[in-house]
Coordinates of N, CA and C in Angstrom, one line a residue:
X155 N -33.6 15.7 -50.8 CA -32.6 15.5 -49.6 C -32.7 16.5 -48.6
X156 N -33.2 16.6 -47.1 CA -33.1 17.4 -46.2 C -31.8 18.0 -45.9
X157 N -31.8 19.3 -45.0 CA -30.3 20.0 -44.9 C -29.4 19.1 -44.2
X158 N -30.1 18.5 -43.3 CA -28.7 17.4 -42.2 C -28.3 16.5 -43.4
X159 N -29.0 15.7 -44.2 CA -28.2 14.8 -45.1 C -27.4 15.4 -46.0
X160 N -27.6 16.2 -46.6 CA -27.0 17.3 -47.4 C -25.5 17.4 -46.9
X161 N -25.5 17.8 -45.5 CA -24.5 18.2 -44.5 C -23.7 16.8 -44.7
X162 N -24.4 16.1 -44.1 CA -23.6 14.6 -43.8 C -23.0 14.2 -45.0
X163 N -23.7 14.2 -46.0 CA -23.3 13.7 -47.6 C -21.9 14.4 -48.4
X164 N -22.6 15.8 -48.4 CA -21.7 16.8 -49.1 C -20.5 17.6 -48.0
X165 N -21.4 18.3 -47.5 CA -20.4 19.2 -46.1 C -20.8 20.2 -46.7
X166 N -22.2 20.6 -47.7 CA -22.7 22.0 -47.9 C -24.2 22.1 -47.4
X167 N -24.5 23.5 -47.5 CA -26.0 23.6 -47.0 C -26.8 23.5 -48.5
X168 N -28.2 23.2 -48.1 CA -29.1 23.1 -49.1 C -28.8 24.4 -50.0
X169 N -28.8 25.8 -49.5 CA -28.9 27.0 -50.6 C -27.9 26.5 -51.6
X170 N -26.5 26.2 -51.0 CA -25.2 25.9 -51.9 C -25.6 24.6 -52.8
X171 N -26.3 23.7 -52.5 CA -26.6 22.9 -53.6 C -27.7 23.2 -54.5
X172 N -28.5 23.9 -54.0 CA -29.4 24.6 -55.2 C -29.1 25.3 -55.9
X173 N -27.9 26.1 -56.0 CA -26.9 27.1 -56.8 C -26.1 26.2 -57.5
X174 N -25.6 25.0 -57.1 CA -24.9 24.1 -58.2 C -25.9 23.4 -58.9
X175 N -26.9 23.2 -58.5 CA -27.6 22.6 -59.6 C -28.3 23.4 -61.0
X176 N -28.6 24.8 -60.4 CA -28.7 26.1 -61.3 C -27.3 26.1 -61.9
X177 N -26.1 26.2 -61.5 CA -25.1 26.3 -62.0 C -24.8 25.3 -63.2
X178 N -25.0 23.9 -62.9 CA -25.1 22.8 -63.7 C -25.6 23.1 -64.9
X179 N -26.9 23.4 -64.7 CA -28.1 23.9 -66.2 C -27.2 24.6 -66.7
X180 N -26.8 25.8 -66.4 CA -25.8 27.0 -67.2 C -24.6 26.7 -68.0
X181 N -24.1 25.7 -67.3 CA -22.9 24.9 -67.5 C -23.1 23.7 -68.8
X182 N -24.7 23.4 -69.0 CA -25.0 22.6 -70.1 C -25.3 23.7 -71.4
X183 N -25.8 24.9 -70.3 CA -26.0 25.7 -71.7 C -24.4 26.0 -72.6
X184 N -23.7 26.4 -71.7 CA -22.4 26.9 -72.4 C -22.2 25.7 -73.2
X185 N -22.0 24.2 -72.8 CA -22.0 23.3 -73.5 C -22.4 23.6 -74.9
X186 N -23.9 23.8 -74.9 CA -24.5 23.9 -76.3 C -23.9 25.2 -77.1
X187 N -23.8 26.0 -76.5 CA -23.2 26.9 -77.2 C -22.1 26.8 -77.9
X188 N -21.1 26.3 -77.1 CA -19.7 25.6 -77.5 C -19.7 25.0 -78.8
X189 N -20.8 23.7 -78.5 CA -21.1 23.0 -79.8 C -21.7 23.6 -81.0
X190 N -22.6 24.8 -80.7 CA -23.3 25.4 -82.2 C -22.0 26.4 -82.5
X191 N -20.8 26.7 -81.9 CA -20.0 27.4 -82.6 C -18.8 26.6 -83.2
X192 N -18.6 25.1 -82.8 CA -18.0 24.0 -83.4 C -18.4 24.0 -84.5
X193 N -19.9 23.7 -84.9 CA -20.5 23.6 -86.1 C -20.3 24.8 -87.3
X194 N -20.4 26.0 -86.4 CA -20.5 27.4 -87.3 C -18.9 27.6 -87.6
X195 N -17.8 27.2 -87.2 CA -16.2 27.3 -87.1 C -15.7 26.3 -87.9
X196 N -16.4 25.4 -88.7 CA -15.7 24.2 -89.5 C -14.7 24.5 -90.4
X197 N -14.8 25.8 -91.1 CA -13.9 26.6 -91.8 C -13.1 27.0 -91.2
X198 N -13.1 27.4 -90.1 CA -11.9 28.4 -89.2 C -11.0 27.4 -88.5
X199 N -10.3 26.6 -88.8 CA -9.5 26.0 -87.8 C -8.9 26.3 -86.4
X200 N -8.6 27.7 -86.3 CA -8.5 28.3 -84.9 C -9.5 28.3 -83.9
X201 N -10.2 28.9 -84.8 CA -12.1 28.9 -84.2 C -12.2 27.5 -83.5
X202 N -12.1 26.7 -84.4 CA -12.6 25.0 -84.1 C -12.1 24.7 -83.0
X203 N -10.6 25.0 -82.8 CA -10.1 24.5 -81.9 C -10.3 25.1 -80.6
X204 N -10.6 26.4 -80.4 CA -10.8 27.0 -79.1 C -12.6 26.6 -78.8
X205 N -13.1 26.5 -79.7 CA -14.5 25.8 -79.2 C -14.9 24.4 -78.9
X206 N -13.8 23.8 -79.5 CA -13.5 22.4 -78.8 C -13.5 22.4 -77.7
X207 N -12.0 23.2 -77.1 CA -11.7 23.1 -76.0 C -12.5 24.0 -74.6
X208 N -13.4 24.7 -75.4 CA -14.5 25.3 -74.4 C -15.5 24.2 -74.6
X209 N -15.8 23.7 -75.2 CA -16.9 22.4 -74.9 C -16.4 21.3 -73.9
X210 N -15.2 21.0 -74.3 CA -14.7 20.0 -73.3 C -14.5 20.4 -71.8
X211 N -14.1 21.8 -71.8 CA -14.1 22.5 -70.3 C -15.2 22.3 -69.7
X212 N -16.5 22.6 -70.2 CA -17.9 22.7 -69.6 C -18.2 21.3 -69.5
X213 N -17.7 19.9 -70.6 CA -18.0 18.8 -70.0 C -17.5 18.2 -68.9
X214 N -16.1 18.7 -68.4 CA -15.3 18.3 -67.7 C -16.0 18.9 -66.2
X215 N -16.6 20.0 -66.4 CA -17.2 20.6 -65.2 C -18.4 19.9 -64.8
X216 N -19.3 19.5 -65.8 CA -20.1 18.7 -65.7 C -20.1 17.3 -64.9
X217 N -19.0 16.8 -65.8 CA -18.8 15.4 -65.2 C -17.9 15.2 -63.3
X218 N -17.3 16.7 -63.2 CA -16.6 16.9 -61.8 C -18.1 16.8 -61.1
X219 N -18.9 18.0 -61.5 CA -20.0 18.1 -60.7 C -20.9 17.1 -60.4
X220 N -21.0 16.3 -61.1 CA -22.4 15.0 -61.3 C -21.4 14.0 -60.4
X221 N -20.5 13.7 -60.7 CA -19.9 12.4 -60.3 C -18.4 12.3 -59.1
X222 N -17.8 14.0 -59.0 CA -16.7 13.7 -58.6 C -16.4 14.7 -57.5
X223 N -17.4 15.6 -57.3 CA -17.7 16.7 -56.2 C -17.6 16.1 -54.8
X224 N -18.1 14.8 -54.7 CA -18.1 14.3 -52.9 C -16.7 13.9 -52.9
X225 N -15.9 13.7 -53.8 CA -14.4 13.0 -53.6 C -13.8 14.4 -52.7
X226 N -13.3 13.9 -51.2 CA -12.7 15.0 -50.5 C -11.1 15.3 -51.4
X227 N -11.0 14.5 -52.3 CA -9.6 14.8 -52.8 C -9.3 15.7 -53.9
X228 N -8.6 17.0 -53.6 CA -8.8 18.3 -54.3 C -8.3 18.1 -55.5
X229 N -7.8 16.9 -55.8 CA -6.7 17.0 -57.2 C -8.0 17.0 -58.3
X230 N -9.0 16.2 -58.3 CA -9.9 16.4 -59.0 C -10.4 17.8 -59.6
X231 N -10.9 18.8 -58.4 CA -11.1 19.9 -58.9 C -10.0 20.8 -59.1
X232 N -8.5 20.0 -58.9 CA -7.5 21.0 -59.5 C -7.5 20.5 -61.0
X233 N -7.7 19.7 -61.2 CA -7.4 19.0 -63.0 C -8.4 19.9 -63.7
X234 N -9.9 20.3 -63.4 CA -10.8 21.0 -63.7 C -10.6 22.7 -63.8
X235 N -9.5 23.1 -62.8 CA -9.1 24.2 -63.0 C -7.9 24.6 -64.2
X236 N -7.0 24.1 -63.8 CA -5.8 23.7 -64.9 C -6.5 23.3 -66.2
X237 N -7.7 23.0 -66.3 CA -7.8 22.6 -67.5 C -8.5 23.5 -68.3
X238 N -9.4 24.4 -67.5 CA -9.7 25.8 -67.9 C -8.2 27.1 -68.1
X239 N -7.3 26.9 -67.2 CA -6.3 27.7 -67.6 C -5.6 27.3 -69.0
X240 N -5.6 26.5 -69.2 CA -5.1 25.5 -70.6 C -5.9 26.2 -71.5
X241 N -7.4 26.2 -71.7 CA -8.3 26.8 -72.3 C -8.1 28.2 -72.7
X242 N -7.5 29.1 -71.6 CA -7.7 30.6 -71.8 C -6.1 30.5 -72.5
X243 N -5.1 29.9 -72.2 CA -3.8 30.1 -72.6 C -4.1 29.8 -74.3
X244 N -4.6 28.9 -74.7 CA -5.0 28.6 -75.8 C -5.7 29.7 -76.7
X245 N -6.6 30.0 -76.1 CA -7.7 31.2 -76.4 C -6.9 32.6 -76.9
X246 N -5.7 32.9 -75.8 CA -4.8 33.8 -76.3 C -3.7 33.4 -77.4
X247 N -3.2 32.4 -77.4 CA -2.2 32.1 -78.5 C -3.0 32.2 -80.0
X248 N -4.2 31.7 -80.1 CA -5.1 31.6 -81.5 C -5.9 33.0 -81.5
X249 N -6.2 33.6 -80.9 CA -6.8 35.1 -81.0 C -6.3 35.7 -82.1
X250 N -6.8 36.2 -82.9 CA -6.8 36.8 -84.4 C -7.4 38.0 -84.0
X251 N -6.3 39.0 -84.5 CA -6.2 40.6 -83.9 C -6.5 41.4 -85.3
X252 N -6.4 40.4 -86.8 CA -6.3 41.3 -88.0 C -7.7 42.4 -88.0
X253 N -7.3 43.7 -88.2 CA -8.3 44.5 -88.5 C -9.1 45.1 -87.4
X254 N -8.1 44.6 -86.2 CA -9.0 45.1 -84.7 C -8.6 46.5 -84.0
X255 N -8.9 47.0 -83.5 CA -8.1 48.3 -82.7 C -7.0 47.7 -82.1
X256 N -6.0 48.1 -82.0 CA -4.6 48.0 -81.5 C -5.1 48.2 -79.8
X257 N -5.6 48.9 -79.3 CA -6.2 48.7 -77.6 C -7.0 47.4 -77.5
X258 N -7.9 47.6 -78.4 CA -9.1 46.4 -78.1 C -8.2 45.1 -77.9
X259 N -7.5 44.5 -79.0 CA -6.4 43.5 -79.2 C -5.5 43.6 -78.1
X260 N -4.7 44.1 -77.8 CA -4.0 44.3 -76.5 C -4.4 43.8 -75.1
X261 N -5.7 44.6 -74.8 CA -6.6 44.2 -74.0 C -7.3 43.3 -73.6
X262 N -7.6 42.5 -74.8 CA -8.1 41.2 -74.9 C -7.0 39.7 -74.5
X263 N -5.6 40.2 -75.4 CA -4.5 39.6 -75.0 C -4.1 39.5 -73.3
X264 N -4.3 40.6 -73.2 CA -3.6 40.6 -71.4 C -4.5 40.0 -71.0
X265 N -6.0 40.4 -71.0 CA -7.0 39.9 -70.0 C -6.8 38.3 -70.1
X266 N -6.8 37.3 -71.5 CA -6.5 36.0 -71.3 C -5.3 36.0 -70.7
X267 N -4.1 36.4 -70.6 CA -3.2 35.9 -69.9 C -3.3 36.0 -68.5
X268 N -4.0 37.2 -68.1 CA -4.5 37.3 -66.8 C -5.5 36.3 -66.1
X269 N -6.1 35.9 -67.2 CA -7.0 34.7 -66.6 C -6.3 33.3 -66.4
X270 N -5.4 33.1 -67.3 CA -4.6 31.6 -67.0 C -3.9 31.9 -65.8
X271 N -3.3 33.0 -65.7 CA -2.5 32.9 -64.6 C -3.1 32.9 -63.4
X272 N -4.3 33.5 -63.4 CA -5.3 33.6 -62.2 C -5.6 31.9 -61.8
X273 N -6.1 31.8 -62.9 CA -6.7 30.1 -62.7 C -5.4 29.4 -62.3
X274 N -4.2 29.3 -62.6 CA -3.0 28.5 -62.2 C -3.0 28.6 -61.0
X275 N -2.9 29.8 -60.3 CA -2.9 30.5 -58.9 C -3.9 29.7 -58.2
X276 N -5.0 29.9 -58.5 CA -6.4 29.6 -57.9 C -5.9 28.3 -57.7
X277 N -5.5 27.5 -59.0 CA -5.5 25.7 -58.7 C -4.6 25.3 -57.4
X278 N -4.0 26.1 -57.2 CA -3.0 25.7 -56.1 C -3.0 26.3 -54.8
X279 N -4.4 26.7 -54.9 CA -5.2 27.1 -53.4 C -6.5 26.9 -53.4
X280 N -6.9 25.7 -54.3 CA -8.5 25.6 -54.2 C -8.7 25.2 -52.8
X281 N -9.9 25.4 -52.4 CA -10.4 25.3 -50.7 C -10.1 26.0 -49.8
X282 N -9.1 26.9 -49.8 CA -8.8 28.2 -49.0 C -9.6 29.3 -48.8
X283 N -10.2 29.6 -48.1 CA -11.0 30.7 -48.0 C -10.4 31.9 -48.2
X284 N -9.3 31.9 -47.5 CA -8.4 33.5 -47.8 C -8.1 33.7 -49.4
X285 N -8.1 32.6 -50.0 CA -7.8 32.7 -51.6 C -9.0 32.7 -52.4
X286 N -10.3 32.7 -52.1 CA -11.5 32.8 -52.7 C -11.7 33.9 -53.7
X287 N -11.3 35.1 -53.1 CA -11.4 36.2 -54.0 C -10.8 36.1 -55.4
X288 N -9.9 35.7 -55.5 CA -9.3 35.0 -56.7 C -10.2 34.3 -57.7
X289 N -11.1 33.7 -57.3 CA -11.9 33.0 -58.0 C -13.2 34.2 -58.8
X290 N -13.5 35.4 -57.7 CA -14.3 36.3 -58.3 C -13.6 37.5 -58.9
X291 N -12.6 37.3 -59.1 CA -11.6 38.2 -60.1 C -11.3 37.5 -61.8
X292 N -11.4 36.1 -61.4 CA -11.5 35.6 -62.9 C -13.3 35.8 -63.3
X293 N -14.0 36.0 -62.3 CA -15.2 35.9 -63.3 C -15.7 37.3 -63.9
X294 N -15.1 38.5 -63.3 CA -14.8 39.5 -63.5 C -14.1 40.3 -64.6
X295 N -12.7 39.3 -64.8 CA -11.9 39.2 -65.9 C -12.5 38.8 -67.4
X296 N -13.2 37.8 -67.1 CA -14.1 37.1 -68.1 C -15.2 38.0 -68.4
X297 N -16.0 38.4 -67.7 CA -16.8 39.5 -68.2 C -16.0 40.6 -68.9
X298 N -15.1 41.4 -68.6 CA -14.8 42.4 -69.0 C -14.3 42.0 -70.5
X299 N -13.3 40.7 -70.6 CA -12.7 40.3 -71.8 C -14.2 40.1 -73.1
X300 N -15.1 39.3 -72.5 CA -16.8 39.8 -73.0 C -17.0 41.0 -73.8
X301 N -16.8 41.8 -73.0 CA -17.5 43.2 -73.3 C -16.7 43.5 -74.4
X302 N -15.1 43.3 -74.2 CA -14.0 43.7 -75.1 C -14.2 43.3 -76.7
X303 N -14.7 41.8 -76.4 CA -15.1 41.1 -77.8 C -16.2 41.9 -78.1
X304 N -17.4 41.8 -77.5 CA -18.6 42.2 -78.4 C -18.4 44.0 -78.8
X305 N -17.9 44.9 -78.0 CA -17.7 45.8 -78.3 C -16.2 46.6 -79.4
X306 N -15.4 46.0 -79.2 CA -14.3 46.2 -80.2 C -13.8 45.0 -81.0
X307 N -14.5 44.0 -81.3 CA -13.9 42.9 -82.4 C -14.9 43.4 -83.5
X308 N -14.5 43.9 -84.6 CA -15.4 43.8 -85.8 C -16.4 42.8 -86.3
X309 N -15.5 41.5 -86.2 CA -16.0 40.1 -86.6 C -17.4 39.8 -85.8
X310 N -17.2 40.1 -84.4 CA -18.1 39.9 -83.3 C -19.3 40.5 -83.4
X311 N -19.3 41.9 -83.9 CA -20.1 42.8 -83.8 C -21.4 42.1 -85.0
X312 N -20.4 42.1 -85.8 CA -21.3 41.8 -87.4 C -21.8 40.1 -87.3
X313 N -21.6 39.4 -86.2 CA -22.2 38.2 -86.3 C -22.8 37.6 -84.6
X314 N -24.0 37.4 -84.9 CA -24.8 37.3 -83.2 C -24.1 36.1 -82.5
X315 N -23.6 34.9 -83.2 CA -23.2 33.7 -82.8 C -22.0 34.3 -82.2
X316 N -21.0 34.8 -82.4 CA -19.6 35.2 -81.9 C -20.0 35.9 -80.8
X317 N -21.1 36.7 -80.7 CA -21.1 37.7 -79.8 C -21.5 36.8 -78.4
X318 N -22.2 35.5 -78.7 CA -23.2 35.0 -77.8 C -21.8 33.9 -77.0
X319 N -20.8 33.5 -77.8 CA -20.1 32.1 -77.8 C -19.0 32.7 -76.5
X320 N -18.7 33.9 -76.2 CA -17.9 34.4 -75.1 C -18.3 34.4 -73.6
X321 N -20.0 34.2 -73.7 CA -20.8 33.9 -72.5 C -20.4 32.8 -71.6
X322 N -19.9 31.6 -72.8 CA -19.3 30.5 -72.2 C -18.3 30.4 -71.1
X323 N -17.4 31.3 -71.7 CA -16.4 31.8 -70.4 C -16.5 31.9 -69.0
X324 N -17.6 32.8 -69.2 CA -18.5 33.6 -68.0 C -18.9 32.5 -67.1
X325 N -19.9 31.7 -67.7 CA -20.6 30.3 -67.1 C -19.6 29.5 -66.8
X326 N -18.3 29.4 -67.1 CA -17.6 28.3 -67.1 C -16.6 29.2 -65.4
X327 N -16.0 30.4 -65.8 CA -15.8 31.1 -64.3 C -16.7 31.2 -63.0
X328 N -17.9 31.1 -63.5 CA -18.9 31.1 -62.2 C -19.0 30.0 -61.8
X329 N -19.1 28.7 -62.5 CA -18.8 27.3 -62.3 C -17.6 27.5 -61.2
X330 N -16.7 27.7 -61.5 CA -15.2 27.6 -60.6 C -15.7 28.0 -59.2
X331 N -15.9 29.6 -59.5 CA -16.1 30.4 -58.2 C -16.9 29.5 -57.4
X332 N -18.3 29.0 -57.9 CA -19.4 28.3 -56.8 C -18.8 26.9 -56.4
X333 N -17.7 26.3 -57.0 CA -17.3 25.0 -56.9 C -16.3 25.3 -55.6
X334 N -15.5 26.1 -55.8 CA -14.5 26.6 -54.7 C -15.2 27.0 -53.3
X335 N -16.2 27.9 -53.7 CA -17.0 28.2 -52.4 C -17.8 27.1 -51.5
X336 N -17.9 26.0 -52.6 CA -18.8 24.9 -52.0 C -17.8 24.1 -51.2
X337 N -16.4 24.0 -51.6 CA -15.5 23.3 -51.3 C -14.8 24.1 -50.4
X338 N -14.9 25.0 -50.2 CA -14.4 25.5 -48.8 C -15.2 25.2 -47.6
X339 N -16.6 25.1 -47.9 CA -17.8 25.0 -46.9 C -17.3 23.4 -46.4
X340 N -17.1 22.7 -47.6 CA -17.4 21.4 -47.2 C -15.9 21.0 -46.6
X341 N -14.8 21.4 -47.1 CA -13.8 21.5 -46.2 C -13.7 21.8 -44.8
X342 N -14.2 23.0 -44.5 CA -14.6 23.4 -43.1 C -15.4 22.4 -42.4
X343 N -16.6 22.1 -43.0 CA -17.7 21.3 -42.3 C -17.1 19.7 -41.9
X344 N -16.3 19.0 -42.7 CA -15.7 17.7 -42.3 C -14.2 18.1 -41.6
X345 N -13.8 19.1 -41.6 CA -12.6 19.1 -40.5 C -13.4 19.3 -39.0
X346 N -14.2 19.7 -39.1 CA -15.1 20.0 -37.6 C -15.4 18.8 -37.2
X347 N -16.4 18.1 -38.1 CA -16.7 16.7 -37.9 C -15.6 15.7 -37.2
X348 N -14.7 16.1 -38.1 CA -13.6 14.7 -37.5 C -12.9 15.6 -36.0
X349 N -12.8 16.8 -36.0 CA -12.5 17.5 -34.6 C -13.2 17.1 -33.7
X350 N -14.5 17.1 -33.7 CA -15.7 16.5 -32.8 C -15.4 15.2 -32.5
X351 N -15.3 14.3 -33.7 CA -15.2 12.6 -33.3 C -13.6 12.7 -32.4
X352 N -12.9 13.2 -32.8 CA -11.4 13.0 -32.1 C -11.8 13.6 -30.7
X353 N -12.6 14.6 -30.2 CA -12.4 15.3 -29.4 C -13.5 14.2 -28.2
X354 N -14.4 13.5 -29.1 CA -15.4 12.5 -28.1 C -14.7 11.2 -28.2
X355 N -13.7 10.6 -28.7 CA -12.8 9.8 -29.0 C -12.1 9.8 -27.9
X356 N -11.5 10.7 -27.2 CA -10.2 11.2 -26.4 C -11.1 11.1 -25.2
X357 N -12.2 11.6 -25.0 CA -13.3 11.9 -23.9 C -13.4 10.5 -23.2
X358 N -13.6 9.6 -23.8 CA -14.0 8.1 -23.6 C -13.0 7.4 -22.8

């Protein structure tokens, strides 16, 4: 699809469209990683719940990107972001910190709370350019959380799969940022189009 057709159908540029395709592939990887974590965590109910929710979040993002992104109603995207906020809240509530250094455990909990709160706030301001930095903050916090899990949690250090699984959170956060940036451009484009159409109608 050429640039003009993309603009008319989705309100986004070709570059954003390509990035979204790449991002969908990455979220697909996050889904596979989470599904593998579910298989490995069958004997651990708390881990299983978290990985199930993580897989569902990836699935919700894929469904939104494939079938609902073109909808102008922002509620569909808000549902995705709130689902992610619920995931982070559950991760915080079920996080096991036995045998973990106090500082690492405290930082992990605080980061999970901050992620849930940032996601809720972002969910209320989707498509607003002035609030887009919130999405990048979420990616930063997810990356910091990944480093804390990788370096400060003994169980994660001992098992490669538990070191890889938190990467899905970064992929999810990156997807939300990209979708939000695309929505900002989409809303701006369609508003400009409507403005031009109204101006043309009034001039006749």
